[in-house]
Amino acid sequence: MSRLVCLLFAAWAWLPLASVAWGAGRPNLVFIFSDDHAYQAISAYQDPRGLLDTPNIDRLAREGMRFDRCLVPNSICGPSRATVLTGKYSHANGFYNNTNSRFDGTQTTFPKLLQAAGYQTAIVGKWHLVSEPTGFDYWEILPGQGVYYNPPMIRNGKPVKHQGYVSDLITDLALAWLRQRDRSKPFLLMCHHKAPHRSWQPNLKYLGHDHDRQYPIPETLFDDYAGRGKAERQQDMTIAKTMTPQDLKLVPPKQLTDEQLQAWNAYYEPRNEAFRKANLQGRDLVRWKYNRYLHDYLGCIKSVDESVGRLLAYLDEAGLAENTLVIYSSDQGFYLGEHGWFDKRWIFEQSLRTPLVVRWPQVTKPGRINDDLVSNLDFAETMLEAAGVPVPSEMQGRSFVPLLKGPTPADWRKSLYYHYYEYPGPHDVARHYGVVTAHYKLVRFYEPQFDYWELFDLEKDPRELTSVYGRPDYAAVQQELHAELGRLRQEFKVPDPDPAETILKPAAKPGPAKAKPKRKQAKG
Ligand code: CA
């Protein structure tokens, strides 16, 4: 190679770095967020059941970092979203539950700070925070929970109609915004999926995707909750008892067109007919429900994974991949039959732990796996630091940019505070708080009708089947965890007792007792 060629090559080799450091400058941020996506349903997380392949999310993990201990501080939809936006616990951002909370859009959020720092900001898809989004140049959201088929949406305050499947539409809208953006500025895109939230209605093209597979059942599908307390026994979130005919696709959803209904019936009706004839009982019936549930739930995930693939393909085509931080996560974890459950809410593993995969080519070496304790409390801080925007001191998480760069700082958190509030409420999961460390979990169900503590040794009892609280051989650990819990509650200024705004009325249960006075009123 001649000297001139060598010099030219050296200059060319430096160009991409120079353009990142100066020209292109700040990274773009793509935040892909699904609703109720269990880490067990991402092939990169290697669930022993091998539930399905998610090649596009796996690609992110292969090219970036997979986090194995991303824990949420309050495992339920709205509160998790409020935490992502604010970097704060529910008690600090005011959004405690999905029943009576309303997000105060005047408070500081990371999209607002990015917008003020010159980023273009957009959110498409699930919002679920009651008030309208603030801090976005463009927003197009589903009203409330949204629907899967032909979903109405709200675009910058105005209702719009759409025809098609919700995950595809959200992706189309996200890509359309990316294509028309101002290319002189960096961007934040938040692509928020409705899927795979209950009641798990797949894209019609994925009906039958699993060829009537009988899925391996988790060891705890028939959990009797021995070894734990009243709250675990009296919840209402089992596959056996709680699932409705709508959940189980024994009746079709309302929003389908005639053509869509035909495709729906062509798949479900013969199977439903066989199910009715079989007259299954007991554990056989639970197994049937479990398989139907997984077919539908995983069918939804296929569309989410496809969406990730389309967004990554755009970043490649547009030459943006190198300077874009891509985050894939879910608002919490979810039960896929573990402990007999679906849904979330608990401090226990499958609901506490949420998937997190991050790709940042300039910063993170590909294929890394991280098991430090991180949280969706840290997402705002992380994206702000990545963009070079100062993190407000009021935020309660910590940027995990140092973890993406590696190695882990010595003073990284060793414990995380958790607090769930929505009781009484759907699924009857009692209020509880607790502290989680790498090896242990200390939990308190604190309402008077419960009032007990639990301690789990995650190394010896990873399925969390037997509380060892009060056992003499755990006395020292227990004492340490109590001290740590107290320290965290003080540090984060957790109100005690729970604020009046979190107090909920028991749900009105339909029945003759309620129906009678109504009839009397009508007659009167
Ligand atoms: Ca959720």
mmCIF file with all atom_site columns, C-alpha atoms and ligand atoms in Angstrom, residues 34-37 75-78 80-81 98 126 128 197 330-334 344, ligand 1:
data_model
loop_
_atom_site.group_PDB
_atom_site.id
_atom_site.type_symbol
_atom_site.label_atom_id
_atom_site.label_alt_id
_atom_site.label_comp_id
_atom_site.label_asym_id
_atom_site.label_entity_id
_atom_site.label_seq_id
_atom_site.pdbx_PDB_ins_code
_atom_site.Cartn_x
_atom_site.Cartn_y
_atom_site.Cartn_z
_atom_site.occupancy
_atom_site.B_iso_or_equiv
_atom_site.pdbx_formal_charge
_atom_site.auth_seq_id
_atom_site.auth_comp_id
_atom_site.auth_asym_id
_atom_site.auth_atom_id
_atom_site.pdbx_PDB_model_num
ATOM   1  C  CA . SER A 1 34  ? -44.443 -3.299  25.099 1.00 0.00 ? 34  SER A CA 1
ATOM   2  C  CA . ASP A 1 35  ? -47.195 -3.946  27.609 1.00 0.00 ? 35  ASP A CA 1
ATOM   3  C  CA . ASP A 1 36  ? -46.998 -7.037  29.838 1.00 0.00 ? 36  ASP A CA 1
ATOM   4  C  CA . HIS A 1 37  ? -44.214 -8.737  27.884 1.00 0.00 ? 37  HIS A CA 1
ATOM   5  C  CA . SER A 1 75  ? -45.567 -3.852  38.749 1.00 0.00 ? 75  SER A CA 1
ATOM   6  C  CA . ILE A 1 76  ? -48.555 -2.408  36.922 1.00 0.00 ? 76  ILE A CA 1
ATOM   7  C  CA . CYS A 1 77  ? -49.116 -0.523  33.684 1.00 0.00 ? 77  CYS A CA 1
ATOM   8  C  CA . GLY A 1 78  ? -49.869 3.159   34.388 1.00 0.00 ? 78  GLY A CA 1
ATOM   9  C  CA . SER A 1 80  ? -44.706 1.938   35.384 1.00 0.00 ? 80  SER A CA 1
ATOM   10 C  CA . ARG A 1 81  ? -45.215 4.396   32.526 1.00 0.00 ? 81  ARG A CA 1
ATOM   11 C  CA . ASN A 1 98  ? -54.720 2.221   37.269 1.00 0.00 ? 98  ASN A CA 1
ATOM   12 C  CA . LYS A 1 126 ? -50.145 2.983   24.349 1.00 0.00 ? 126 LYS A CA 1
ATOM   13 C  CA . HIS A 1 128 ? -52.638 4.957   29.505 1.00 0.00 ? 128 HIS A CA 1
ATOM   14 C  CA . HIS A 1 197 ? -51.786 -6.975  27.096 1.00 0.00 ? 197 HIS A CA 1
ATOM   15 C  CA . SER A 1 330 ? -41.876 -3.798  28.848 1.00 0.00 ? 330 SER A CA 1
ATOM   16 C  CA . ASP A 1 331 ? -43.833 -1.954  31.534 1.00 0.00 ? 331 ASP A CA 1
ATOM   17 C  CA . GLN A 1 332 ? -43.455 -5.009  33.784 1.00 0.00 ? 332 GLN A CA 1
ATOM   18 C  CA . GLY A 1 333 ? -43.112 -8.739  33.663 1.00 0.00 ? 333 GLY A CA 1
ATOM   19 C  CA . PHE A 1 334 ? -46.000 -11.201 33.454 1.00 0.00 ? 334 PHE A CA 1
ATOM   20 C  CA . LYS A 1 344 ? -48.565 -9.146  37.291 1.00 0.00 ? 344 LYS A CA 1
HETATM 21 CA CA . CA  B 2 .   ? -48.596 -3.585  31.635 1.00 0.00 ? 1   CA  B CA 1
#
